[in-house]
Amino acid sequence: MRAPEEIQADIMDALTSVIDPELGVDVVNLGLINSVDLKDDGICDLSMTLTMMGCPLQGILRREVTQALVTVPEVHHVNIDLVWEPAWTVARMSRRTRLLLGIH
């Protein structure tokens, strides 16, 4: 059995493989992930937001997040809760991402 910290690190690594097609940046560094909770039965509850309400990429991102998470051996099912509070702002991006996109 792997340590929870190791599993959590693998989950976050998996999420960095999900790229927002419009911005070309992963969902973690964009600051779209609010929380991730993996239960003992392999159900992963994820809370995330998008850069704007009504984002046309919502379905694509949900599918890609799910596909990425189930690559982690301990994850058997993914529940995604798409929330709008707290609202996404550029301040949620990693510093590196803001610099990459020219946002200071």
Coordinates of N, CA and C in Angstrom, one line a residue:
M1 N 0.8 -1.2 0.0 CA 0.0 0.0 0.0 C 0.9 1.2 0.0
R2 N 0.6 2.2 -0.9 CA 1.4 3.4 -1.0 C 0.9 4.4 0.0
A3 N 1.8 5.3 0.4 CA 1.5 6.4 1.3 C 0.6 7.4 0.7
P4 N -0.3 8.0 1.4 CA -1.3 8.9 0.9 C -0.6 10.1 0.2
E5 N 0.6 10.5 0.7 CA 1.3 11.6 0.1 C 1.8 11.3 -1.3
E6 N 2.2 10.0 -1.5 CA 2.7 9.6 -2.8 C 1.5 9.5 -3.8
I7 N 0.4 9.0 -3.3 CA -0.8 8.9 -4.2 C -1.2 10.3 -4.6
Q8 N -1.3 11.3 -3.6 CA -1.7 12.6 -3.9 C -0.7 13.3 -4.9
A9 N 0.5 13.0 -4.8 CA 1.5 13.6 -5.7 C 1.2 13.0 -7.1
D10 N 0.9 11.7 -7.2 CA 0.6 11.1 -8.5 C -0.7 11.7 -9.1
I11 N -1.6 12.0 -8.2 CA -2.9 12.6 -8.7 C -2.6 14.0 -9.3
M12 N -1.8 14.8 -8.6 CA -1.5 16.1 -9.1 C -0.7 16.1 -10.4
D13 N 0.3 15.1 -10.4 CA 1.0 14.9 -11.7 C 0.1 14.5 -12.8
A14 N -0.8 13.7 -12.6 CA -1.8 13.3 -13.6 C -2.6 14.5 -14.1
L15 N -3.0 15.3 -13.2 CA -3.8 16.5 -13.5 C -3.0 17.5 -14.3
T16 N -1.6 17.5 -14.2 CA -0.8 18.5 -15.0 C -0.7 18.0 -16.4
S17 N -1.2 16.8 -16.7 CA -1.2 16.4 -18.1 C -2.5 16.9 -18.9
V18 N -3.4 17.5 -18.1 CA -4.6 18.0 -18.7 C -4.4 19.5 -19.1
I19 N -4.4 19.7 -20.4 CA -4.0 21.1 -20.9 C -5.3 21.8 -21.4
D20 N -5.5 23.0 -20.9 CA -6.5 23.9 -21.4 C -6.2 24.2 -22.9
P21 N -7.0 23.8 -23.8 CA -6.7 24.0 -25.2 C -6.6 25.4 -25.7
E22 N -7.4 26.3 -25.0 CA -7.3 27.7 -25.4 C -6.0 28.4 -24.9
L23 N -5.6 28.1 -23.7 CA -4.4 28.8 -23.2 C -3.1 27.9 -23.3
G24 N -3.2 26.6 -23.5 CA -2.1 25.8 -23.6 C -1.3 25.6 -22.3
V25 N -2.0 25.7 -21.2 CA -1.5 25.5 -19.9 C -2.3 24.5 -19.1
D26 N -1.6 23.7 -18.3 CA -2.3 22.6 -17.5 C -3.3 23.2 -16.5
V27 N -4.3 22.4 -16.1 CA -5.3 22.9 -15.2 C -4.8 23.1 -13.8
V28 N -3.7 22.5 -13.4 CA -3.1 22.8 -12.1 C -2.5 24.2 -12.0
N29 N -1.6 24.5 -13.0 CA -1.0 25.7 -13.0 C -1.9 26.9 -13.4
L30 N -3.0 26.6 -14.0 CA -4.0 27.6 -14.3 C -4.8 28.0 -13.0
G31 N -4.7 27.1 -12.0 CA -5.4 27.3 -10.8 C -6.9 26.9 -10.8
L32 N -7.2 25.9 -11.7 CA -8.6 25.5 -11.8 C -9.0 24.4 -10.8
I33 N -8.0 23.8 -10.1 CA -8.3 22.7 -9.2 C -8.4 23.3 -7.8
N34 N -9.6 23.1 -7.2 CA -9.9 23.6 -5.8 C -9.4 22.6 -4.8
S35 N -9.9 21.3 -5.0 CA -9.6 20.3 -4.0 C -9.7 18.9 -4.7
V36 N -9.0 18.0 -4.1 CA -9.0 16.6 -4.5 C -9.1 15.7 -3.3
D37 N -10.0 14.8 -3.2 CA -10.1 13.9 -2.1 C -10.3 12.5 -2.6
L38 N -9.4 11.6 -2.3 CA -9.4 10.2 -2.7 C -9.9 9.4 -1.5
K39 N -11.0 8.8 -1.6 CA -11.5 7.9 -0.5 C -11.0 6.5 -0.6
D40 N -11.1 5.8 0.5 CA -10.5 4.4 0.6 C -11.1 3.5 -0.4
D41 N -12.3 3.7 -0.9 CA -12.9 2.8 -1.9 C -12.5 3.2 -3.3
G42 N -11.6 4.1 -3.5 CA -11.1 4.5 -4.8 C -11.9 5.6 -5.5
I43 N -12.9 6.1 -4.8 CA -13.6 7.2 -5.4 C -12.9 8.5 -5.2
C44 N -12.6 9.3 -6.3 CA -11.9 10.5 -6.2 C -12.9 11.7 -6.4
D45 N -13.1 12.5 -5.4 CA -13.9 13.7 -5.5 C -13.1 14.9 -5.8
L46 N -13.3 15.5 -6.9 CA -12.5 16.7 -7.3 C -13.4 17.9 -7.5
S47 N -13.0 19.0 -6.9 CA -13.7 20.3 -7.1 C -12.8 21.2 -7.9
M48 N -13.5 21.7 -9.0 CA -12.7 22.5 -9.9 C -13.6 23.7 -10.4
T49 N -12.9 24.6 -11.0 CA -13.6 25.7 -11.7 C -13.1 25.9 -13.1
L50 N -13.6 26.8 -13.8 CA -13.1 27.1 -15.2 C -12.8 28.6 -15.2
T51 N -12.2 29.0 -16.3 CA -11.8 30.4 -16.4 C -13.0 31.3 -16.6
M52 N -14.1 30.7 -17.1 CA -15.3 31.5 -17.3 C -16.5 30.6 -17.3
M53 N -17.6 31.2 -16.8 CA -18.9 30.5 -16.8 C -19.3 30.2 -18.2
G54 N -19.9 29.1 -18.5 CA -20.3 28.7 -19.8 C -19.2 28.4 -20.8
C55 N -18.0 28.1 -20.2 CA -16.9 27.7 -21.0 C -17.3 26.5 -22.0
P56 N -17.0 26.7 -23.3 CA -17.4 25.7 -24.3 C -16.5 24.4 -24.1
L57 N -15.4 24.5 -23.4 CA -14.5 23.4 -23.2 C -14.9 22.5 -22.0
Q58 N -15.9 22.8 -21.3 CA -16.3 22.2 -20.1 C -16.3 20.6 -20.2
G59 N -17.0 20.1 -21.2 CA -17.1 18.7 -21.4 C -15.8 18.1 -21.7
I60 N -15.0 18.7 -22.6 CA -13.7 18.2 -22.9 C -12.8 18.1 -21.7
L61 N -12.8 19.2 -20.9 CA -11.9 19.2 -19.7 C -12.4 18.2 -18.7
R62 N -13.7 18.0 -18.5 CA -14.2 17.0 -17.6 C -13.7 15.6 -18.0
R63 N -13.8 15.3 -19.3 CA -13.4 14.0 -19.8 C -11.9 13.8 -19.6
E64 N -11.1 14.8 -20.0 CA -9.7 14.7 -19.9 C -9.2 14.6 -18.4
V65 N -9.9 15.3 -17.5 CA -9.5 15.2 -16.1 C -9.8 13.8 -15.6
T66 N -11.0 13.2 -15.9 CA -11.3 11.9 -15.5 C -10.4 10.9 -16.1
Q67 N -10.0 11.0 -17.4 CA -9.1 10.1 -18.0 C -7.7 10.1 -17.4
A68 N -7.3 11.3 -17.0 CA -6.0 11.5 -16.4 C -6.0 10.8 -15.0
L69 N -7.0 11.1 -14.2 CA -7.1 10.6 -12.8 C -7.2 9.1 -12.7
V70 N -7.9 8.4 -13.7 CA -8.0 7.0 -13.6 C -6.7 6.2 -14.0
T71 N -5.7 7.0 -14.4 CA -4.4 6.4 -14.7 C -3.6 6.1 -13.3
V72 N -4.1 6.8 -12.3 CA -3.5 6.5 -10.9 C -4.1 5.2 -10.4
P73 N -3.3 4.2 -10.1 CA -3.9 2.9 -9.8 C -4.9 2.9 -8.7
E74 N -4.8 3.8 -7.7 CA -5.8 3.8 -6.6 C -7.1 4.5 -6.9
V75 N -7.2 5.2 -8.1 CA -8.4 5.9 -8.5 C -9.3 4.9 -9.3
H76 N -10.5 4.7 -8.9 CA -11.4 3.8 -9.6 C -12.6 4.5 -10.3
H77 N -12.9 5.6 -9.7 CA -14.1 6.4 -10.2 C -13.8 7.9 -9.8
V78 N -14.2 8.8 -10.7 CA -14.0 10.2 -10.4 C -15.4 11.0 -10.4
N79 N -15.6 11.8 -9.4 CA -16.7 12.7 -9.3 C -16.2 14.1 -9.5
I80 N -16.6 14.8 -10.4 CA -16.2 16.2 -10.6 C -17.3 17.2 -10.3
D81 N -17.0 18.1 -9.3 CA -17.9 19.1 -8.9 C -17.4 20.4 -9.5
L82 N -18.1 20.9 -10.5 CA -17.7 22.2 -11.1 C -18.4 23.3 -10.4
V83 N -17.6 24.2 -9.8 CA -18.1 25.3 -9.0 C -17.6 26.6 -9.5
W84 N -18.4 27.6 -9.1 CA -18.0 29.0 -9.6 C -17.6 29.9 -8.4
E85 N -17.7 29.4 -7.2 CA -17.2 30.1 -6.0 C -16.2 29.3 -5.3
P86 N -15.0 29.7 -5.0 CA -14.5 31.1 -5.4 C -14.3 31.2 -6.9
A87 N -14.6 32.4 -7.3 CA -14.5 32.7 -8.8 C -13.0 32.7 -9.2
W88 N -12.8 32.2 -10.4 CA -11.4 32.1 -10.9 C -10.9 33.5 -11.3
T89 N -9.7 33.8 -10.9 CA -9.0 35.0 -11.4 C -7.6 34.7 -11.8
V90 N -6.9 35.6 -12.5 CA -5.5 35.3 -12.9 C -4.6 35.1 -11.7
A91 N -5.0 35.6 -10.5 CA -4.2 35.4 -9.3 C -4.1 34.0 -8.9
R92 N -5.0 33.1 -9.4 CA -5.0 31.7 -9.1 C -3.9 31.0 -9.9
M93 N -3.4 31.6 -11.0 CA -2.4 30.9 -11.8 C -1.1 30.9 -11.0
S94 N -0.3 29.9 -11.3 CA 1.1 29.9 -10.8 C 1.9 31.1 -11.3
R95 N 2.8 31.5 -10.6 CA 3.7 32.7 -11.0 C 4.3 32.4 -12.4
R96 N 4.8 31.2 -12.6 CA 5.4 30.8 -13.9 C 4.4 30.9 -15.0
T97 N 3.2 30.5 -14.8 CA 2.1 30.6 -15.8 C 1.8 32.0 -16.2
R98 N 1.7 32.9 -15.1 CA 1.4 34.3 -15.4 C 2.6 34.9 -16.3
L99 N 3.8 34.5 -15.9 CA 4.9 35.1 -16.7 C 4.9 34.5 -18.1
L100 N 4.6 33.2 -18.3 CA 4.5 32.6 -19.6 C 3.5 33.3 -20.5
L101 N 2.3 33.6 -19.9 CA 1.3 34.3 -20.6 C 1.4 35.8 -20.7
G102 N 2.4 36.3 -20.1 CA 2.7 37.8 -20.2 C 1.8 38.6 -19.2
I103 N 1.3 37.9 -18.2 CA 0.5 38.6 -17.2 C 1.3 38.9 -15.9
H104 N 1.4 40.2 -15.6 CA 2.3 40.6 -14.5 C 1.5 41.1 -13.3

